[in-house]
Each structure stands twice: as C-alpha cells, then as structure tokens.
CSV table of C-alpha atoms and ligand atoms in Angstrom, one decimal:
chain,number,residue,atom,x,y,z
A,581,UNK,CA,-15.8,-2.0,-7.0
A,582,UNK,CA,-14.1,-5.0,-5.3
A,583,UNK,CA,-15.6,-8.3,-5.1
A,584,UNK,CA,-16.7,-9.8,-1.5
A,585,UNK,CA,-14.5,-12.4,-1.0
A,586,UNK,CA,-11.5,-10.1,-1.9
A,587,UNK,CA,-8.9,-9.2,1.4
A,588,UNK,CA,-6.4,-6.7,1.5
A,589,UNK,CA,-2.9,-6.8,2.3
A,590,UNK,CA,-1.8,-4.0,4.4
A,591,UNK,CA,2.4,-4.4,4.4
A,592,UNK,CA,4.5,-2.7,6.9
A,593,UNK,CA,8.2,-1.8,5.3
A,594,UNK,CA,11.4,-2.1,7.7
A,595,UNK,CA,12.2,-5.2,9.0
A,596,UNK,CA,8.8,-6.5,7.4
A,597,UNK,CA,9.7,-6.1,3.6
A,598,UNK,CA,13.3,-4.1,3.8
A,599,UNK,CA,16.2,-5.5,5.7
A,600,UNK,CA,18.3,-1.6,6.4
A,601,UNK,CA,20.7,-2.5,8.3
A,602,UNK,CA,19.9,0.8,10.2
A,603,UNK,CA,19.9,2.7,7.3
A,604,UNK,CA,16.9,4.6,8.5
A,605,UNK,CA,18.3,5.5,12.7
A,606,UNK,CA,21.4,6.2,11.0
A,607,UNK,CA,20.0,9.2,8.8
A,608,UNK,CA,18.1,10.0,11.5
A,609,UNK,CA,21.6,9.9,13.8
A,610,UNK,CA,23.0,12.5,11.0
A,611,UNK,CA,19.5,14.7,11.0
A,612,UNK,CA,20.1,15.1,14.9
A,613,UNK,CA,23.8,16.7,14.5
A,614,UNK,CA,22.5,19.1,11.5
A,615,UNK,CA,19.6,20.1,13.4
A,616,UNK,CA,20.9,20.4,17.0
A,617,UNK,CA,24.6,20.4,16.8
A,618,UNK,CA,25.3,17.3,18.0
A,619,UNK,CA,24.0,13.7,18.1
A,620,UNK,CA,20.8,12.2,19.9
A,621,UNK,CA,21.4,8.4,19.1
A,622,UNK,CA,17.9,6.9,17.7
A,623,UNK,CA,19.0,4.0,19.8
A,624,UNK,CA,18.4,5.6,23.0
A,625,UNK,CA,14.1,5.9,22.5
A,626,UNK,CA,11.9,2.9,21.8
A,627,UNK,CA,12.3,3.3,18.2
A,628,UNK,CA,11.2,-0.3,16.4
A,629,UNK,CA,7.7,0.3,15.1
A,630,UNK,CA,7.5,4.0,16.0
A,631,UNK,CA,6.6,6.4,13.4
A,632,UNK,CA,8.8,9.0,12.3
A,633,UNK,CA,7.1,11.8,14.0
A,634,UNK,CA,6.9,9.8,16.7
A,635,UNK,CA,10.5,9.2,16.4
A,636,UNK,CA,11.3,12.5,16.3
A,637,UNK,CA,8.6,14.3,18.6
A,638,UNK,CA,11.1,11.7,21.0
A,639,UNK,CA,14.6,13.7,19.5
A,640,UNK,CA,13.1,17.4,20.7
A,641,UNK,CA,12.6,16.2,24.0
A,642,UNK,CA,15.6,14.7,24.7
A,643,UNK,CA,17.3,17.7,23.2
A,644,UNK,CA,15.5,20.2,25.7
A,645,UNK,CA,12.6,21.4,22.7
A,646,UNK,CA,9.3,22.0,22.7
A,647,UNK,CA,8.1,19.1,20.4
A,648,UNK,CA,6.1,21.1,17.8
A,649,UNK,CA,5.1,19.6,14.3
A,650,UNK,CA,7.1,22.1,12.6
A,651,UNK,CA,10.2,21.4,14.0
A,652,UNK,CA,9.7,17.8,13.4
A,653,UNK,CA,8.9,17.9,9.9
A,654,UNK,CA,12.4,20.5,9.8
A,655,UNK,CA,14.1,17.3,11.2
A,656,UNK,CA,12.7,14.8,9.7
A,657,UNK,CA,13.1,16.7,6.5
A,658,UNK,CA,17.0,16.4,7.3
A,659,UNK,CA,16.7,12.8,7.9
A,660,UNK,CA,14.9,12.0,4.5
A,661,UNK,CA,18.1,14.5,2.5
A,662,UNK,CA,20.5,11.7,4.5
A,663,UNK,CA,18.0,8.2,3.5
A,664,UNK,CA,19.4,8.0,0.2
A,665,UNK,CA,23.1,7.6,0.8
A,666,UNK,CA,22.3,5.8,4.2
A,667,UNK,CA,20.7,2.8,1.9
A,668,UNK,CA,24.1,2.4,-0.1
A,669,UNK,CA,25.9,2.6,2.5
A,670,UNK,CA,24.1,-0.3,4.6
A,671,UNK,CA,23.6,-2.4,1.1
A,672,UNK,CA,19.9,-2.1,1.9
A,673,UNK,CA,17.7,-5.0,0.3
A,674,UNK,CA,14.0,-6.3,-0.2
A,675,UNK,CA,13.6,-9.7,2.9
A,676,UNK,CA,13.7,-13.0,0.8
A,677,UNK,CA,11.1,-13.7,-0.7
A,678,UNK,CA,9.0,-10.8,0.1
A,679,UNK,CA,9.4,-9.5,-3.6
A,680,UNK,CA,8.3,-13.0,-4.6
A,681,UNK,CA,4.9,-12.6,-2.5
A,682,UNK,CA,3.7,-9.0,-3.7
A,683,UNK,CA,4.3,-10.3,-7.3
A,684,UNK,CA,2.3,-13.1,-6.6
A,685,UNK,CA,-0.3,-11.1,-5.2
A,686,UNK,CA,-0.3,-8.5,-7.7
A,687,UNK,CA,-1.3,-11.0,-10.3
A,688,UNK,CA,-4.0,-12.3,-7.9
A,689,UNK,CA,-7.4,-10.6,-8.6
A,690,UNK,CA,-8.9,-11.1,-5.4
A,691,UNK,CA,-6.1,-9.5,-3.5
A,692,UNK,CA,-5.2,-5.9,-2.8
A,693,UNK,CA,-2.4,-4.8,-1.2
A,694,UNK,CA,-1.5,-1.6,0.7
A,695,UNK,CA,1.1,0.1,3.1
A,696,UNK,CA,0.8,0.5,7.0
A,697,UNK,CA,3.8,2.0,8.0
A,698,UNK,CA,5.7,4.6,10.7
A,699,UNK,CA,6.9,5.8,8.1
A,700,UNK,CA,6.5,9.2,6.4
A,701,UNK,CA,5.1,8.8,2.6
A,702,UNK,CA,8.9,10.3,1.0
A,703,UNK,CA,10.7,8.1,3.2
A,704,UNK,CA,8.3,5.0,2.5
A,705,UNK,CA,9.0,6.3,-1.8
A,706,UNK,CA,12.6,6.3,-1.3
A,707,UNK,CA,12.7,3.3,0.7
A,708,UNK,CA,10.3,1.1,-1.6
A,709,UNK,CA,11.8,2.3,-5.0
A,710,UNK,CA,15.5,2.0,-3.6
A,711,UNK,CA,14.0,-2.2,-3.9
A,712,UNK,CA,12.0,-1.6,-6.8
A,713,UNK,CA,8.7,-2.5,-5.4
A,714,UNK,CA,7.1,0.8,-4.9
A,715,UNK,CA,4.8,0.2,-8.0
A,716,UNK,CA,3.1,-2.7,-6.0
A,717,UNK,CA,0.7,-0.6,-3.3
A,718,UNK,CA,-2.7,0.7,-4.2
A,719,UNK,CA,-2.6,3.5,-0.7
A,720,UNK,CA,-0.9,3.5,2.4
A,721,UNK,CA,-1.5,5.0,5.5
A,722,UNK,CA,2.1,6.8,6.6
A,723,UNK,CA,3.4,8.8,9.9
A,724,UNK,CA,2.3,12.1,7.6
A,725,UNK,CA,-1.4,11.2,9.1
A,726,UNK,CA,-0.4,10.6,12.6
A,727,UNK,CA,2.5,10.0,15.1
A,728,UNK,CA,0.3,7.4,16.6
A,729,UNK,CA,0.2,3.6,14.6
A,730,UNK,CA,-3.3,2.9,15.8
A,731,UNK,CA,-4.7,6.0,14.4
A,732,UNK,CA,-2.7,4.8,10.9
A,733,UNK,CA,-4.3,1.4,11.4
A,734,UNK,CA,-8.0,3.3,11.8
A,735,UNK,CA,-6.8,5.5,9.1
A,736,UNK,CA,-5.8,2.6,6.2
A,737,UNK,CA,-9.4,0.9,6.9
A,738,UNK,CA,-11.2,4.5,6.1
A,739,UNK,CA,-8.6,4.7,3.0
A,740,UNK,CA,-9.9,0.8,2.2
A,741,UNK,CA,-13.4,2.1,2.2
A,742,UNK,CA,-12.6,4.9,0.3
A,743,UNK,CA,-11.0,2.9,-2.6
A,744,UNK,CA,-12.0,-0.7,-2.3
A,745,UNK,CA,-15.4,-0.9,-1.1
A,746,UNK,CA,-17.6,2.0,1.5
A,747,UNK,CA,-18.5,-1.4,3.8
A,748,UNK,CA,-15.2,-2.9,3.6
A,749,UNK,CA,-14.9,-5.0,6.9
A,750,UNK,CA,-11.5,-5.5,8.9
A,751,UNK,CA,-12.3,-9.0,8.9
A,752,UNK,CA,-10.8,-9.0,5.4
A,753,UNK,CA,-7.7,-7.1,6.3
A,754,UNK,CA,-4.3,-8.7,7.5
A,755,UNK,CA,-1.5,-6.5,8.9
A,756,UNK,CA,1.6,-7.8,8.3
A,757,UNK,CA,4.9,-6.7,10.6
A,758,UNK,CA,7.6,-7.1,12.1
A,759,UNK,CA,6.9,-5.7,15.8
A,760,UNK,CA,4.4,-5.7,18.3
A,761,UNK,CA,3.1,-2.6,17.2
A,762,UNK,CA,2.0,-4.1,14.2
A,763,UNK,CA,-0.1,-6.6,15.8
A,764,UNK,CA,-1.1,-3.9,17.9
A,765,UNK,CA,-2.2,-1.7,15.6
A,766,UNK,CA,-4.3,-4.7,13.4
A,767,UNK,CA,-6.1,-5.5,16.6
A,768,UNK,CA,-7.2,-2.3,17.5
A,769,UNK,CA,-9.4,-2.1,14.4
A,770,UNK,CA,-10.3,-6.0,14.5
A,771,UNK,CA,-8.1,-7.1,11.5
A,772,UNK,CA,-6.4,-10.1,11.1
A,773,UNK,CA,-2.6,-10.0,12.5
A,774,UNK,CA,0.8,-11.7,10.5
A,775,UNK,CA,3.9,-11.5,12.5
A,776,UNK,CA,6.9,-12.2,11.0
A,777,UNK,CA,10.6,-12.2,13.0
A,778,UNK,CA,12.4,-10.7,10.4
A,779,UNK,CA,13.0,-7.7,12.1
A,780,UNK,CA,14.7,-7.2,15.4
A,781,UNK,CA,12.2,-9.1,17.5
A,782,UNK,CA,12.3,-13.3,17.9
A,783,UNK,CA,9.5,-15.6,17.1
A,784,UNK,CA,9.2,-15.7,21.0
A,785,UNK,CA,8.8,-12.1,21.7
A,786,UNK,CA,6.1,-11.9,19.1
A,787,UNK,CA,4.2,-15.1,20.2
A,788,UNK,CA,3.4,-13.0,23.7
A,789,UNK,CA,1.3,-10.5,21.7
A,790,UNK,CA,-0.4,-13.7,20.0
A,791,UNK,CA,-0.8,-12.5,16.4
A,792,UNK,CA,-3.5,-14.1,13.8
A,793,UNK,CA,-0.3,-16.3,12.8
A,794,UNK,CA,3.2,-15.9,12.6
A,795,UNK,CA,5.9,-16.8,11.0
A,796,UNK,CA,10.1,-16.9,11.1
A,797,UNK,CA,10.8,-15.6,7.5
A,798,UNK,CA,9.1,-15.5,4.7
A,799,UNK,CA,11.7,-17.1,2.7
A,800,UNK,CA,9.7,-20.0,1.4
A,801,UNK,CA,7.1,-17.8,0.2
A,802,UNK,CA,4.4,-20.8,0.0
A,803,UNK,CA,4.1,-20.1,3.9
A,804,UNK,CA,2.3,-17.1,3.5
A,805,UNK,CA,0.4,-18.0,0.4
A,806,UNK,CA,-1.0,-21.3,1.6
A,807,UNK,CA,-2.2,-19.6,4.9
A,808,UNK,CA,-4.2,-17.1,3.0
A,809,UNK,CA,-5.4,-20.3,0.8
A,810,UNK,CA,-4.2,-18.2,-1.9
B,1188,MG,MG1,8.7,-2.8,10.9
C-alpha cells in the first residue's frame, strides 16, 4: 500500500515521450488502403491527442461506413500489422531526456508512474518497447477502454485506486502531454496538468488551455524534477 505523500505520474506517449515522425498516421495511412481500397489521409481529421478508436471511428465515416467497434478494431488491427516497419522507417526515438526522467523516477520510492494515452495497449507495447522503456509503467489506461480521453483520464484514477491506494486523490496525479487534450483530460478529473511543446503544438498554443505548468522540452531533465521537488 502506497505511502501518502506518494504522486503518480501518468505519461502520455507520442509527442510526449516518443518523437514518430508520423510513424503512427502513416500506418494508419496504409491500414486505410488495405481496408477500403484506397487512402483516407489521417491528416484530414483532428487527429493529435485523439485515440485510436477515435481515430478510426473518424476513417469509417469519411469512407461512407457505419462506425461500428468491430470494424474499427479490423482497421486498427491493420494499422498495428504496419506500426512496426512504420517506426524504422521514420527512425522513431524516445524525446531527450524523457528516458532520463522515468529512470529517475523509477528509482524514486515515492513516485509511481503510469500511461494515459489514445493509444490502444499493442500499439502503446510496440511503441514503448521499440524505445526500450516499456518495463517503466505500473498500468495505463489505453483507447481499448474508451474512444473518449476524458473517460481514460476517469478511467487511470479508478486503475490508481485499484493498485496504489482505494482513496487515492487526483490531487496527487500529474498528467503529462503534449496537446490540449491532455490538459483536458487531467482537468476533468481535478489532477495536476504538465504540458510540454514537444509535440506538434507551441509553448503558446498550450499556455491558452493554462496547464498546472508547462514546459518547452524536457531536455534538461532537472526542469521537471525540481518542479515536482523531487
Ligand atoms: Mg501526445
């Protein structure tokens, strides 16, 4: 049973802690021509922090389909069999000094970290291990459990309860991600928000949805660590 003064980490992955290179909407790109017969660019929905499902829920209605969850998971199923060889190809790599930070945190007893992420749990595997940090996350709450982030933000407190502590308060969660979903999401269930522009969104676009704090890069690691007075 966790101590009181201990927080949790809840980490989102792409453009928070992997850099893709569009790795991900490229696989999807492919998905869309073995599935339909021809491509519906994931540039043309509101993609950056969407979930998968979300993501594609958006690909069947362009294409003229009724959106149900079995024809999603077909296609998103598609899109995981292209992931792999989508991360070679792009060079994906873990965001300096992100690696630095969940190491850090790991060896910290008071800290527990965690995913929060649009994405589905075998693409978040593939994604984290292709890096080599997939050993570092205690639960996550993934696009399997809903297409909508806010319910995966209600749903990783009620996995933090479950695992860390039955009373565990939100006050000692911070949500850390690249888009405004993210700080989105952490408000909705009254955690603590960390933006960071490492994605595709600018220090300035993520200061309008006024996040706990927020930072350009976490390339001097110390940024985050001395924040959390860790
Ligand atoms: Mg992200």
């Amino acid at each position: 049973m966790s101590k009181s003064e201990d927080i949790l980490l809840l980490w989102d992955i792409d453009g928070t802690l992997l850099s893709a290179k569009g790795a991900g909407p490229k696989a999807f790109d492919w998905a869309t021509i073995d599935h339909f017969g021809y491509e519906i660019p994931v540039a043309s929905i509101d993609w950056l922090g969407a979930t998968d499902y979300s993501i594609a829920y958006a690909m069947l209605e362009k294409a003229g389909k009724t959106a149900t969850r079995q024809e999603a998971q077909e296609l998103i199923d598609c899109y995981l069999s292209y992931l792999p060889e989508m991360l070679d190809a792009t060079n994906a790599r873990a965001i300096e000094g992100t690696q630095e930070l969940l190491e850090h945190f790991h060896r910290h007893d008071a800290v527990h970290q965690a995913l929060l992420t649009g994405n589905v749990r075998r693409g978040a595997d593939i994604k984290l291990g292709y890096i080599g940090v997939d050993h570092y996350f205690r639960f996550g709450a993934f696009a399997d459990h809903s297409d909508q982030r806010n319910d995966l933000s209600r749903h990783a407190l009620d996995l933090a309860r479950e695992h860390l502590h039955p009373e565990w308060s939100p006050e000692r969660i911070y949500v850390i991600g690249d888009t405004p979903k993210d700080i989105e999401c952490g408000k909705v269930i009254g955690a603590h928000t960390i933006a960071v522009a490492t994605g595709h969104h600018s220090v300035e676009q993520l200061q309008e949805h006024d996040p706990s704090a927020l930072f350009k890069t976490f390339s001097d690691p110390s940024v985050l660590i001395d924040y959390l007075g860790l």
